[in-house]
Short mmCIF file of N, CA and C in Angstrom, two decimals:
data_model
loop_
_atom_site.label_atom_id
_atom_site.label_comp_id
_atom_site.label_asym_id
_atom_site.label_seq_id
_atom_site.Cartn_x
_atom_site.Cartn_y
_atom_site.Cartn_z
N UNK A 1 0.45 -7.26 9.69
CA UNK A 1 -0.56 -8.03 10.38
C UNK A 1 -1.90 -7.76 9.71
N UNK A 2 -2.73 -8.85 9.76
CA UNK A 2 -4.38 -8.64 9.05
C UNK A 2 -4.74 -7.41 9.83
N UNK A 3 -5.30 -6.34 8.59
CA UNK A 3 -5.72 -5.24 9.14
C UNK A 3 -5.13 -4.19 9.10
N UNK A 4 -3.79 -4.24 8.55
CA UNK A 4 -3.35 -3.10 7.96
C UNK A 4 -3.75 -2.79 6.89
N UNK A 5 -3.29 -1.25 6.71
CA UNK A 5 -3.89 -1.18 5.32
C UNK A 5 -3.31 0.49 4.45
N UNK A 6 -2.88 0.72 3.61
CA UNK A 6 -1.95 1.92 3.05
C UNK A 6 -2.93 2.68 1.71
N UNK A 7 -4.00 3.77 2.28
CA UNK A 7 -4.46 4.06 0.76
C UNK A 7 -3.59 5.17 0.47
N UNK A 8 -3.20 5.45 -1.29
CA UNK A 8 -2.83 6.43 -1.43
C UNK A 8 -3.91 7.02 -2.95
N UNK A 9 -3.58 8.25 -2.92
CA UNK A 9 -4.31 9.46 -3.59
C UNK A 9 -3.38 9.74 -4.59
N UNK A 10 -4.13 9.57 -5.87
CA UNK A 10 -3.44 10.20 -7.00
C UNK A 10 -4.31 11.10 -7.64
N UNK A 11 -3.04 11.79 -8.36
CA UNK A 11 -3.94 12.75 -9.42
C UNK A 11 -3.68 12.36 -10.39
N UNK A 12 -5.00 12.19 -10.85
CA UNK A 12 -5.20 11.92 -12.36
C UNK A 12 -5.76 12.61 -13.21
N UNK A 13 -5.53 13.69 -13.05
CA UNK A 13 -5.81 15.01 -14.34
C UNK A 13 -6.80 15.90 -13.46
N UNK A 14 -7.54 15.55 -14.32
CA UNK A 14 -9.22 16.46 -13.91
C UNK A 14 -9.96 15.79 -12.34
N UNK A 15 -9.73 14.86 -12.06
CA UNK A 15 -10.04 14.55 -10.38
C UNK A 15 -8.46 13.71 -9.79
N UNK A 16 -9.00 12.93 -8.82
CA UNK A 16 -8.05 12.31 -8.01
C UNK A 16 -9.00 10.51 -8.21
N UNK A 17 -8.02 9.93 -7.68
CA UNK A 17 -8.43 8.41 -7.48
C UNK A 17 -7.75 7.89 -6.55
N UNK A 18 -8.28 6.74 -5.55
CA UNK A 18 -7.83 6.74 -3.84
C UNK A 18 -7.98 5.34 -4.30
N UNK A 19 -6.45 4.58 -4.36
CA UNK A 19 -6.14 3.27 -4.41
C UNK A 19 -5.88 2.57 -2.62
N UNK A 20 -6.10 1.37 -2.25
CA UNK A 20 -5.48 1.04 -1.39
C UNK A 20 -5.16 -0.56 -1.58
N UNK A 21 -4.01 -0.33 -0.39
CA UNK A 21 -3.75 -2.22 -0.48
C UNK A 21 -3.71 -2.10 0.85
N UNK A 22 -3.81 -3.65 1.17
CA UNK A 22 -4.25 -4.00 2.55
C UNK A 22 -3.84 -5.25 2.57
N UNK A 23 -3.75 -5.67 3.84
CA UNK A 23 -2.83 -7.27 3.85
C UNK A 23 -4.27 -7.70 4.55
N UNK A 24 -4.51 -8.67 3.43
CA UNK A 24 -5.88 -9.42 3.60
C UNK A 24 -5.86 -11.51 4.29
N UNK A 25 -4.55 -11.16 4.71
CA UNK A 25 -4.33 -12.61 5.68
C UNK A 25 -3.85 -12.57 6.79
N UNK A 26 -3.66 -13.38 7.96
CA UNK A 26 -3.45 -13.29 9.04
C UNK A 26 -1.27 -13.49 8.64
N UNK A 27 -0.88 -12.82 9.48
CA UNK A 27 0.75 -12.77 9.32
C UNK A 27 1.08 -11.90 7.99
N UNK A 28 0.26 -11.41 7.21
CA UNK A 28 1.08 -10.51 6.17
C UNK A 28 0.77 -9.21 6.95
N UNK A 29 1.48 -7.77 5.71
CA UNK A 29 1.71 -6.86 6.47
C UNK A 29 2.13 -5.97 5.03
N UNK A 30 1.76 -4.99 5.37
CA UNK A 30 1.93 -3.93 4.10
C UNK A 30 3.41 -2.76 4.44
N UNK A 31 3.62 -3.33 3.09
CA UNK A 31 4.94 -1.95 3.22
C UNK A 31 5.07 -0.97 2.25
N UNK A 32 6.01 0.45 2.50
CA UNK A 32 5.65 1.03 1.44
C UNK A 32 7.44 1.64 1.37
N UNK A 33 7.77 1.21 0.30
CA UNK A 33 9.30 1.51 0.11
C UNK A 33 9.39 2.83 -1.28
N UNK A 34 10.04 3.52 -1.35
CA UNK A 34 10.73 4.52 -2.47
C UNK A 34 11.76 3.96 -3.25
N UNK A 35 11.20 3.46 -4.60
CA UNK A 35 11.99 2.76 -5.20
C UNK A 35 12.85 4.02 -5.68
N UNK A 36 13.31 3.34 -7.11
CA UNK A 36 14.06 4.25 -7.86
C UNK A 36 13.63 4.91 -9.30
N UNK A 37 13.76 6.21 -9.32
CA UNK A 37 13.23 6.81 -10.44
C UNK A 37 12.11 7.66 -10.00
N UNK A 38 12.03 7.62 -8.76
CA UNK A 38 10.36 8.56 -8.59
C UNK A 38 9.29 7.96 -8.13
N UNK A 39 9.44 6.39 -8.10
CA UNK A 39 8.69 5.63 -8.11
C UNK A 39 8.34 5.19 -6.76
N UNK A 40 7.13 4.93 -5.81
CA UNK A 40 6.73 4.57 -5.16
C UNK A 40 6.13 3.09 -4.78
N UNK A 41 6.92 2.13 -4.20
CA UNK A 41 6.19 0.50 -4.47
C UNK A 41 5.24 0.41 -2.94
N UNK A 42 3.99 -0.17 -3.12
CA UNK A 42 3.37 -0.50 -1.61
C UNK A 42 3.15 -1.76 -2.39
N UNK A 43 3.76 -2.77 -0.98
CA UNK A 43 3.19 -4.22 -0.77
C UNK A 43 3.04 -4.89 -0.12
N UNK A 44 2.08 -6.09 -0.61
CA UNK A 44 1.52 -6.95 0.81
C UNK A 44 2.65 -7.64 0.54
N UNK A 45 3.17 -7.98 2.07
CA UNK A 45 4.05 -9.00 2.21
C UNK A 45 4.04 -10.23 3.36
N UNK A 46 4.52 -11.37 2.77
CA UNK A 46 4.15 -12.24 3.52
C UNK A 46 4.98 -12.60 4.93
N UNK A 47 5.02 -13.68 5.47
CA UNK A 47 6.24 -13.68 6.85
C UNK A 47 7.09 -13.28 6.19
N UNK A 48 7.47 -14.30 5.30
CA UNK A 48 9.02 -14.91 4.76
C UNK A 48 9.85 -13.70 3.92
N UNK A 49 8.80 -12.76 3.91
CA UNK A 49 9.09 -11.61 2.74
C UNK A 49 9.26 -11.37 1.80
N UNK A 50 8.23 -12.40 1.08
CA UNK A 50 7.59 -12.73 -0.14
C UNK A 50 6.58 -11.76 -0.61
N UNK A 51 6.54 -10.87 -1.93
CA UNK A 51 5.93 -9.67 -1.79
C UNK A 51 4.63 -10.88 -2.98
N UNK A 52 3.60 -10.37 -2.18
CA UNK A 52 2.35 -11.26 -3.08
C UNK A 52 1.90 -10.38 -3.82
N UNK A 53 1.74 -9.34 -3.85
CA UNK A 53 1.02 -8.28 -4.51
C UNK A 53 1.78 -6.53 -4.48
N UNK A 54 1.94 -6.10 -5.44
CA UNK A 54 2.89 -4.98 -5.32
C UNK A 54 1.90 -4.10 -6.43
N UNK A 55 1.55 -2.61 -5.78
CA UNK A 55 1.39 -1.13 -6.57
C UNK A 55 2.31 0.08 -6.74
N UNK A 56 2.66 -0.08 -7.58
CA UNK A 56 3.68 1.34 -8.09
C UNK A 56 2.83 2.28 -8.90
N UNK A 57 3.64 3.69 -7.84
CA UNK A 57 2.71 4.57 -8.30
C UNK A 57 3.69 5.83 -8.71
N UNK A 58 3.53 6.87 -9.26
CA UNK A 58 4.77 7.94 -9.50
C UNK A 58 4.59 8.76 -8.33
N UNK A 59 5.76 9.17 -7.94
CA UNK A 59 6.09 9.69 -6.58
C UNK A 59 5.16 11.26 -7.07
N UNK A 60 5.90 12.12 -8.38
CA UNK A 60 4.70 13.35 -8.72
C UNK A 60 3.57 13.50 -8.85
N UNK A 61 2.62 12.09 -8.96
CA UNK A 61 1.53 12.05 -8.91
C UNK A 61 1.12 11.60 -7.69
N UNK A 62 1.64 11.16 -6.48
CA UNK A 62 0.71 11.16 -5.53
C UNK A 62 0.29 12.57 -4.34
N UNK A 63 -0.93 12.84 -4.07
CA UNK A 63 -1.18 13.66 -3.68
C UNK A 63 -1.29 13.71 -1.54
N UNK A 64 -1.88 12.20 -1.65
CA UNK A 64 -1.64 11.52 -0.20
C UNK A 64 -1.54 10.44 -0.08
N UNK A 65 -0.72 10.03 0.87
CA UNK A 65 -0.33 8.53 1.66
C UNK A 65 -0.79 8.36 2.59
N UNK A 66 -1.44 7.32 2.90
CA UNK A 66 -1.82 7.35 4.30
C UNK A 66 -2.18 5.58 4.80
N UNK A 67 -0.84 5.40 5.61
CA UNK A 67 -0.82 3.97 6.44
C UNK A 67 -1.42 3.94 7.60
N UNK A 68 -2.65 2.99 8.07
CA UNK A 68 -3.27 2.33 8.74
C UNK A 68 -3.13 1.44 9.38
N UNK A 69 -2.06 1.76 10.21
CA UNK A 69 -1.94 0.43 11.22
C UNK A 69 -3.21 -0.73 12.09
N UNK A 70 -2.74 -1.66 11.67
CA UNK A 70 -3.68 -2.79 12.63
C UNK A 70 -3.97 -2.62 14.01
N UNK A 71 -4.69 -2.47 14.71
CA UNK A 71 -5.31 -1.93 16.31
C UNK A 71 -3.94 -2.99 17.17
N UNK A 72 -4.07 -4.13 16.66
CA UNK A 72 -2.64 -4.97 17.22
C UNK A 72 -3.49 -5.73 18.67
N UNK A 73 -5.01 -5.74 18.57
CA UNK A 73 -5.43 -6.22 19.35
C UNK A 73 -5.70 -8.03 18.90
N UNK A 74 -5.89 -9.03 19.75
CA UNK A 74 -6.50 -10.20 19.25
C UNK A 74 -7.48 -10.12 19.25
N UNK A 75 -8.71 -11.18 18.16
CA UNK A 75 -9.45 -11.16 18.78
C UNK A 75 -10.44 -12.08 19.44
#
């Protein structure tokens, strides 16, 4: 739902860097699945479960995850 939103934290050597995706339309919705190999996919997805936008990240390099659910209020 608009208003979710999943940042995650990587390390990238000498600091960190804080990516996020967020479902930026009304009816999409962010997911975050464990692919294969280590690999981490987060994506916006649409009703139909059409992935519009997808970030893969390496499972050893992330440091935090953190999903943001939508309040789930109207408004």
């Amino acid at each position: 739902m608009k208003g979710d939103k999943v940042e995650v934290v990587i390390d990238a050597g000498d600091s960190s860097r804080t990516y996020e995706v967020s479902a930026t339309r009304a009816g999409r919705r962010v997911e975050v699945a464990n692919a294969r190999g280590g690999v981490v996919e987060v994506s916006e997805v649409t009703r139909s479960g059409t992935a519009v936008r997808t970030a893969r990240f390496m499972s050893s390099r992330i440091l935090a995850l953190v999903e943001h659910p939508a309040d789930g209020k109207s408004g």
